[in-house]
Each structure stands twice: as structure tokens, then as C-alpha cells.
């Protein structure tokens, strides 16, 4: 039973609650193969996608999830909204509440904003990524994908490659994987890996080959191209030379290593095209599973909030 | 002239090394007698039996927000908050709008204080024009108008050359240059302490180094110029160590810390609590221990609130958007008493010293910080047993991480210039 | 056991194991009898007990006709019209190991009451494709329909008092024994037979 009004992060969910979400998602994934890929469960409910940062993948994934549950979807993106006019987040929340939104899916460049919104409106707030904090549905869909492919998560060695410090995807993955007893190693240049990430229960490695030794899963993060201008690494060329995941370097991992990427990919930068095409790359499965996970979240929160 | 006789109180006056039962006789706005068993039939008698009597406290780091930020605080409300907190003298920081980089603005503070203030208000002037760190303000004129120190508080003086010139120039007036130590390149728009908590919350961190690098710079500059630098709001263990060494070498340096730096850690930010957002940020337990050590061994001379009021609307925002700063005047003495005297077992006298004698010395206030005969008749009566709940602030703002805390130590009466200005 | 709001106690055993199984066999027989193209039939059991009934019926048909009638599993949760009041969170499996298109579908459930579950089931089946026809088989019909729905195959008709009585079907697969009980709402329940 999910007890929270909102989904703000994975930090405060128990393993049991996460299992419920994953199990529910299995049933929703089944809906995709029907001739009508839609169920009437959330008919009459309204989902607002409130995106302060551009994101096609996540917002569309939520949109598809909501539609497959027969909910109505309203899209609000920053460029056109009153954010520009300086309307406060809380006032926007109140406006959405007046419109009788049942769910607000929020993406924001600043950590903690979903929490502020959740405290100020009665609609269920779903964090679709807040700053460098969390991206819980991504963490859940990654966990789902690993479980679906490798059954047991406990004891797996999961390597996350890239910009760990600025990655909400990494944070949510670490929190979820630790609850299930996986061993997480993060790898990347020290400028992108804060030492204090250790306290979240991960091993830090700066050498990709060493990190990949015996890995069951490698999750490759998107490198934000603008980081090179902030002296976090000297150039993309150098980043690629040191941290690009290629078929050759994957030889250091287990043969069956599961290859994941939250997208969108910079092919040839953090991941080579050959890797994308390997049979144990599950990048497209992640997208499909993302919809099932988001359906499960919408469904369970609707249940919890009625 | 009106006489007031405070009888039977336990006087703690570090400047006179008094810590015992003393009576104090005030006449007009001066102390006329301070000894055992004073009797005077013409004086109004205040019985302080079972209570402490301290010289009026001095807070050298207060933002009164006037002019320009009257929705947050005014001289009227800020000084009332001060006397409720036991402060009879406060120094107000120059980052107002307009800033205190010009004589008319300083005169405005003086005139407005004369009219609205219930305690002594001494303005601190700007180091540079418009606090922009490029051109020295007319410090001499500002001193003539009444400023007793200069600081670009809130904005560090990033340019070492400007800082050097300020330290040199202030030797003419024998006033401290108060330094807000923060290397903005290292701080990188951080909003809280850099560490495990910031990593978990996904907030940009300000490393200890951002403060310590500039503390080290200012020590070197003070040493080479033999100017006088006062380090504001010290928050890290490393800064304490640097200042300790500098003092040993005889550098003209003093330093202050604020109650939140010896009471709270960055865990207070969890849940994106904007009432725990200030600059410098709350640090780790290790730093808190370092700050306490610095207070114990005298490296840190003063306790000051860095009282920085902001409205609810400003604070109830995205953590990144909310302004830095918390109020402190009304909780300062209780926190110092509770955290340092009761918990850390610092002597009461040594703590009161950091709120009276030492700040008076830093600011060259020659008749304040003690109840010696001829000194100003500023004192407070304090009950160390009584507890109170930190809410219902007199300050216009209530942005305090201690909101709702139960604190020990209540100010019963505050006397400024021989007049009772506050009674609990 | 707490069923809905309030407690219930056993009023009567309507069917014991032997009778229950006889009825199931009879229903299987009727299904064979009325469907000459039995190889074009698929059963869809409603979660939870309808599924076991469907499997039993399929098994009996197999014994008699030597034909494997496929059994689909259906959880109607996502199609219910009482989403706002139903607190059950756990979704159960829905799985049709056959194509619905042009099949003759027989929905199997344990108790037919308001007809709302059947309405939901029909809608769900239609989302899987276009069956040739849909029929309904229930073990117990307790009356009080709220929708224009009737069963084509009925094990036993037993009209209950609404809001007071309930039918509880127990099947060995989940309940350790086969039995159909009539339950009665009991406010002061001191008996040992409190469910």
C-alpha cells in the first residue's frame, strides 16, 4: 500500500513500496500488447505536466502513461507560462488546483521545488526531476528494467558512468539500488564526482576499466555538453577518450553486462553506436518500461489519494 | 536627574572581572556606583534578587534593512527586537538601499535612530562605493558622519588590492575593516554547505575553502599592512585555526561567530528549509566543534547575530531563490547561554565577555560593554532559569531556524541610557 | 474476516464440496452441449475465484471432449466503475493466452450480483479484440441486478437480502476447501463463527 500523497523521491520509500510499484507496472506493461492500449481506470482525472526545463522524453512518457489510463493531460512549459512574468511556484500551484488538477508532474531546475509545491496544493505531485536532487520515476524504471532482465537485484554490481554530481538520475538509482542490496560503483572524472557521494553508500572509481570489472549492469549517463565550459573537464574530446563506453572497454565487465542509458544519448561521446546496438543494450526497453512505471505511479497515487 | 538602583543581582561584568552579588546605581545616563550594598533613598529601586545583571549587550553585526528594505525590518522594529534580546547597542550593516557609502545615508540612519530607536545604533559604512568592490568609499567622511567600522558585508571584497588599500587607509581612523570572507569563485553560486547533505539534497555547495581562502588572504594583508581586520561570521574549523595562528603571531585581527554556527549543522537544511539558509552556510558537526573550541580559547572574540530579516514571501520560495539570512537578535543570548554555558560548560563570564567587553573593544566604544563608574547606563537583568518558546518575534520578520524551539534564559529588563526600555 | 463494512457470520452452508463439484460438472456439460464448435471457445475467469472455476471447467471439458479449452485470466480493477471507493491497491494479473478475435468467450465468475463486474469484464475483453460473442457463466446468481445483464449458465440461483446477506464461495485452490456459504451481517458478534 502506497501511503504518500506525492512521489517526491525514492529516499523515503520502503523496499516494499518500491516492490509494489514494480509489480503494478508489470500488469500495466501487459496493457501495451492489447489491441486497445488503454484502460479506463483514471477516466475523468486530470494530469498537468508542469515542465520548467525542456524535456521531450519524460514529459511525453508521462503523457502516454496518463492517456493509457484514460486521464486528460494538460501541458505547461516555461517558455509560454507565467513563470517569465515572475508568478511564484506556489501561485501557479494554486492556479492548477483551482483548475481541479488531480496530478501535477513537475520538472524543475532547482532541487526541492516538487516538495514546496506538494506542501501547498492538494493534488498529487510527481517529481519528474528536480535539479541535482532526484528523478524517482527514472530510478524506478531502471530498477524495473534490471529486475526484468536479471531477476534478482541483490548482489549485482551496478556501475554508473558519468556526471554523478549533477545527476538526479544517479541519485535516484543509487537510493533504489541500495534498498535492494545491489553494489553500486560510480565512475567519472573527480570533478564530476563529489567525495561525499560515498555517504550514500557507493564506491568511487576514476578509472573506467577498473570500475567495469565484474559489472552486471552499466548505466551510462548523458554528459551535459555545456559542462566543458565550466572547467569540469577540459574538453569533450578528452572526456570521450577517458570515459566513452565502447565494446572494447565492455570486455572488462561480465559478458552478459546489461547496458543502460536514460537518454537522450550523445552517440560517440559517452556511448559508442556499437554499444547501443549490442543485444544486451536495453535502452529502448527502458523507454517502454518508463511508461509502465509512470502508469503504476499514477494509478497507485490515485488509489492512495482518493 | 533620575536615579535607578539595581539591588541584589548577580553582576557579571568581565571588564571589571566581577562575577558576584553587586548593586549598581545609575544616575541619568551614567553609572555612578557599582559596589556591594548601595543604599540611596532617592533612587528608584529595581530588585534583581535571584537574577543576573549584565552590562548591556553589544551586537556588532545587525542588518536593520532601513532604508530600502522596510518590509523586512526597520530601525523602529529592529531596535525593539534588540532590547528584547538584551542588546543595548547594535551596529547596523551598510548593505541597505541606498548603501551606506555616502554621508547623507549615514546621516539618515543617525536621524532616524534618534527618532525611532530604543537602543544605541552605530552604523557601519561601506568599504567600496555601492559595495561593488572596485572603488574605495569616502571612508574619512563616513567616519566623521559617525560610522565606527567599514564593511562590504554580504559582498566580499574580492579584489585583494582594494582590501589592502582599505586596511591601510583605515589606519588613519583606527577602525576595523570587517571582512565577509567568501571567495565567490569557489562558492560558485552555492546555496548551502558543500558536503554529504548538499549532495543528497542536490543543492549546490559552498566549500569551507571559500571562506578559509579569504580569511588567509585577509590575515596576510593585515599582517603586511599592520591594518586591523575583523573577520565576520566565522563558520569553519579551518578559519578558526587560521585566526588562532595569526593572533599568535600578533596580527591585528579579531573575529566573531554567530549562535547558529555553534548550534546547528547543515542537517538543519534538510527538507529544503529556507530558514536554515544563510551565508556563510551551516557547516558540519566538526566545524561546530571547531567554533566552540575557538570560543573557548578566545580565538573568536565576539558573538554577533548577523540578524538578517527577510519576509515570509521571500523565504517561502524555491531554496535557490530564497535569500540568505536569518534573524537572531531575540534568540542570541539564550542560545549562547544554553549551548555554551549550560551544555559546553564555558564560564558565564567568558560568554558575556564576547557580548560586552570584546565587541566594545572591537568597535572602540570607550564607555560601553561594562558598568564601570562613568560608563553608559546600559544594562540588562537576565533570568537564567526561565524558559521561553521562540516565536512571536518583535522583529518584523520571523525567518529563524529556531522558530518554535524552547530556549532557556529570559531577559527581564533592559535599560538603555538609564531608562527602562524593555520589560518581559 | 471483515468483508466491506461490518462483520459477517455464517448463516448457512448453501453448498458443500460434493454438491459444488456436481454443479461445476453440470455447468461444464451445459457449455459443451450448447456449443457445438467447442474448439472455438475460450474461458475467461475473473480474478480470483472465477479463474479457478474456469480452470476446473476447462479440465472437465478436456476429460469429456479431449479438447483443451484455453483459459484467460482477467482482473477488472482497471475497468471498475467504483474507482473512488474501492481501496484494493494490488493489481492482479490479466493474461489472455489466445487471440480474442472471433472467439466465443465465456466469462466465468463465482457470484453474479449487481452485474457491474461483468460490465467491466466485457469492456476489458473488447479492448483485447473483437470476439464473436461473449457469454456469461456464474456459480451463484444472488439476484439484485443493477445493469441489464443475465447469465447464460447458472450453477445455482440463490436470492439474498441486499446489504444484509452475502455469498462466500470457497475453493480448495485458495481456501483449502470447497464450500459456498451464506453470510449474515452481525453487529454484535460474539460467536466463534465470526468471519
mmCIF file of N, CA and C in Angstrom, chain A residues 11 89-90 108 110-113 115-116 120 130-133 171 194 196-197 199-200, chain B residues 188 194-204 270-272 316-321:
data_model
loop_
_atom_site.group_PDB
_atom_site.id
_atom_site.type_symbol
_atom_site.label_atom_id
_atom_site.label_comp_id
_atom_site.label_asym_id
_atom_site.label_seq_id
_atom_site.Cartn_x
_atom_site.Cartn_y
_atom_site.Cartn_z
ATOM 1 N N UNK A 11 14.034 8.330 -1.697
ATOM 2 C CA UNK A 11 14.703 8.261 -0.398
ATOM 3 C C UNK A 11 13.772 7.723 0.683
ATOM 4 N N UNK A 89 5.926 29.911 -7.781
ATOM 5 C CA UNK A 89 5.607 28.498 -7.929
ATOM 6 C C UNK A 89 4.338 28.153 -7.158
ATOM 7 N N UNK A 90 4.228 28.709 -5.967
ATOM 8 C CA UNK A 90 3.075 28.398 -5.126
ATOM 9 C C UNK A 90 1.798 28.919 -5.764
ATOM 10 N N UNK A 108 11.850 20.643 -12.702
ATOM 11 C CA UNK A 108 12.356 21.974 -12.359
ATOM 12 C C UNK A 108 13.870 21.916 -12.225
ATOM 13 N N UNK A 110 15.579 23.422 -10.115
ATOM 14 C CA UNK A 110 16.024 23.612 -8.741
ATOM 15 C C UNK A 110 15.558 22.482 -7.835
ATOM 16 N N UNK A 111 16.496 21.972 -7.069
ATOM 17 C CA UNK A 111 16.182 20.888 -6.141
ATOM 18 C C UNK A 111 15.162 21.357 -5.114
ATOM 19 N N UNK A 112 14.259 20.464 -4.767
ATOM 20 C CA UNK A 112 13.318 20.754 -3.678
ATOM 21 C C UNK A 112 12.021 21.408 -4.122
ATOM 22 N N UNK A 113 11.930 21.824 -5.383
ATOM 23 C CA UNK A 113 10.704 22.510 -5.810
ATOM 24 C C UNK A 113 9.461 21.610 -5.763
ATOM 25 N N UNK A 115 8.741 19.491 -3.622
ATOM 26 C CA UNK A 115 8.314 19.443 -2.220
ATOM 27 C C UNK A 115 7.538 20.707 -1.847
ATOM 28 N N UNK A 116 8.037 21.856 -2.280
ATOM 29 C CA UNK A 116 7.333 23.106 -1.984
ATOM 30 C C UNK A 116 5.937 23.055 -2.581
ATOM 31 N N UNK A 120 1.913 22.801 -0.786
ATOM 32 C CA UNK A 120 0.976 23.903 -0.979
ATOM 33 C C UNK A 120 -0.270 23.569 -1.784
ATOM 34 N N UNK A 130 14.183 17.104 -10.252
ATOM 35 C CA UNK A 130 14.384 18.433 -9.658
ATOM 36 C C UNK A 130 15.865 18.699 -9.430
ATOM 37 N N UNK A 131 16.388 19.562 -10.259
ATOM 38 C CA UNK A 131 17.786 19.961 -10.120
ATOM 39 C C UNK A 131 18.703 18.748 -10.077
ATOM 40 N N UNK A 132 19.623 18.775 -9.103
ATOM 41 C CA UNK A 132 20.550 17.650 -8.954
ATOM 42 C C UNK A 132 20.044 16.682 -7.898
ATOM 43 N N UNK A 133 18.771 16.778 -7.548
ATOM 44 C CA UNK A 133 18.266 16.010 -6.414
ATOM 45 C C UNK A 133 17.833 14.592 -6.806
ATOM 46 N N UNK A 171 21.360 9.773 -8.505
ATOM 47 C CA UNK A 171 20.910 9.776 -7.095
ATOM 48 C C UNK A 171 19.751 8.801 -6.892
ATOM 49 N N UNK A 194 31.396 14.196 -6.455
ATOM 50 C CA UNK A 194 31.717 14.721 -5.126
ATOM 51 C C UNK A 194 32.095 13.570 -4.191
ATOM 52 N N UNK A 196 31.585 13.265 -1.188
ATOM 53 C CA UNK A 196 30.547 12.956 -0.207
ATOM 54 C C UNK A 196 29.496 11.985 -0.744
ATOM 55 N N UNK A 197 29.549 11.659 -2.022
ATOM 56 C CA UNK A 197 28.592 10.690 -2.573
ATOM 57 C C UNK A 197 28.815 9.324 -1.909
ATOM 58 N N UNK A 199 28.901 8.715 1.069
ATOM 59 C CA UNK A 199 27.997 8.559 2.208
ATOM 60 C C UNK A 199 26.619 8.068 1.795
ATOM 61 N N UNK A 200 26.381 8.036 0.477
ATOM 62 C CA UNK A 200 25.130 7.422 0.012
ATOM 63 C C UNK A 200 25.325 5.930 -0.204
ATOM 64 N N UNK B 188 30.861 29.461 -6.119
ATOM 65 C CA UNK B 188 30.148 29.022 -7.333
ATOM 66 C C UNK B 188 28.628 29.016 -7.189
ATOM 67 N N UNK B 194 28.865 22.646 1.311
ATOM 68 C CA UNK B 194 29.187 21.531 0.429
ATOM 69 C C UNK B 194 29.539 20.312 1.269
ATOM 70 N N UNK B 195 28.828 19.226 1.034
ATOM 71 C CA UNK B 195 29.089 18.007 1.806
ATOM 72 C C UNK B 195 28.019 16.978 1.529
ATOM 73 N N UNK B 196 27.942 16.015 2.417
ATOM 74 C CA UNK B 196 27.016 14.893 2.196
ATOM 75 C C UNK B 196 25.573 15.378 2.076
ATOM 76 N N UNK B 197 25.217 16.366 2.873
ATOM 77 C CA UNK B 197 23.816 16.818 2.847
ATOM 78 C C UNK B 197 23.507 17.517 1.521
ATOM 79 N N UNK B 198 24.428 18.357 1.063
ATOM 80 C CA UNK B 198 24.169 19.058 -0.205
ATOM 81 C C UNK B 198 24.131 18.064 -1.363
ATOM 82 N N UNK B 199 24.978 17.064 -1.296
ATOM 83 C CA UNK B 199 24.970 16.041 -2.344
ATOM 84 C C UNK B 199 23.631 15.332 -2.363
ATOM 85 N N UNK B 200 23.156 14.965 -1.185
ATOM 86 C CA UNK B 200 21.888 14.243 -1.106
ATOM 87 C C UNK B 200 20.715 15.118 -1.561
ATOM 88 N N UNK B 201 20.728 16.369 -1.125
ATOM 89 C CA UNK B 201 19.607 17.243 -1.475
ATOM 90 C C UNK B 201 19.704 17.761 -2.908
ATOM 91 N N UNK B 202 20.871 17.603 -3.515
ATOM 92 C CA UNK B 202 21.032 18.104 -4.872
ATOM 93 C C UNK B 202 21.154 19.612 -4.934
ATOM 94 N N UNK B 203 21.647 20.208 -3.852
ATOM 95 C CA UNK B 203 21.829 21.667 -3.843
ATOM 96 C C UNK B 203 23.310 21.983 -4.041
ATOM 97 N N UNK B 204 23.580 23.096 -4.710
ATOM 98 C CA UNK B 204 24.976 23.469 -4.944
ATOM 99 C C UNK B 204 25.632 23.862 -3.629
ATOM 100 N N UNK B 270 17.885 20.120 5.698
ATOM 101 C CA UNK B 270 17.071 19.010 5.163
ATOM 102 C C UNK B 270 15.608 19.390 5.071
ATOM 103 N N UNK B 271 14.989 18.936 4.012
ATOM 104 C CA UNK B 271 13.608 19.344 3.754
ATOM 105 C C UNK B 271 13.559 20.696 3.066
ATOM 106 N N UNK B 272 14.713 21.150 2.603
ATOM 107 C CA UNK B 272 14.817 22.437 1.895
ATOM 108 C C UNK B 272 14.293 23.591 2.750
ATOM 109 N N UNK B 316 9.603 31.874 1.538
ATOM 110 C CA UNK B 316 8.765 30.740 1.147
ATOM 111 C C UNK B 316 8.841 30.546 -0.365
ATOM 112 N N UNK B 317 9.996 30.079 -0.795
ATOM 113 C CA UNK B 317 10.304 30.006 -2.221
ATOM 114 C C UNK B 317 11.171 28.795 -2.491
ATOM 115 N N UNK B 318 11.440 28.572 -3.759
ATOM 116 C CA UNK B 318 12.438 27.588 -4.139
ATOM 117 C C UNK B 318 13.708 27.892 -3.353
ATOM 118 N N UNK B 319 14.381 26.840 -2.860
ATOM 119 C CA UNK B 319 15.545 27.062 -1.995
ATOM 120 C C UNK B 319 16.572 27.964 -2.681
ATOM 121 N N UNK B 320 16.797 27.742 -3.950
ATOM 122 C CA UNK B 320 17.790 28.556 -4.667
ATOM 123 C C UNK B 320 17.384 30.028 -4.753
ATOM 124 N N UNK B 321 16.094 30.267 -4.833
ATOM 125 C CA UNK B 321 15.610 31.642 -4.986
ATOM 126 C C UNK B 321 15.516 32.390 -3.658
#
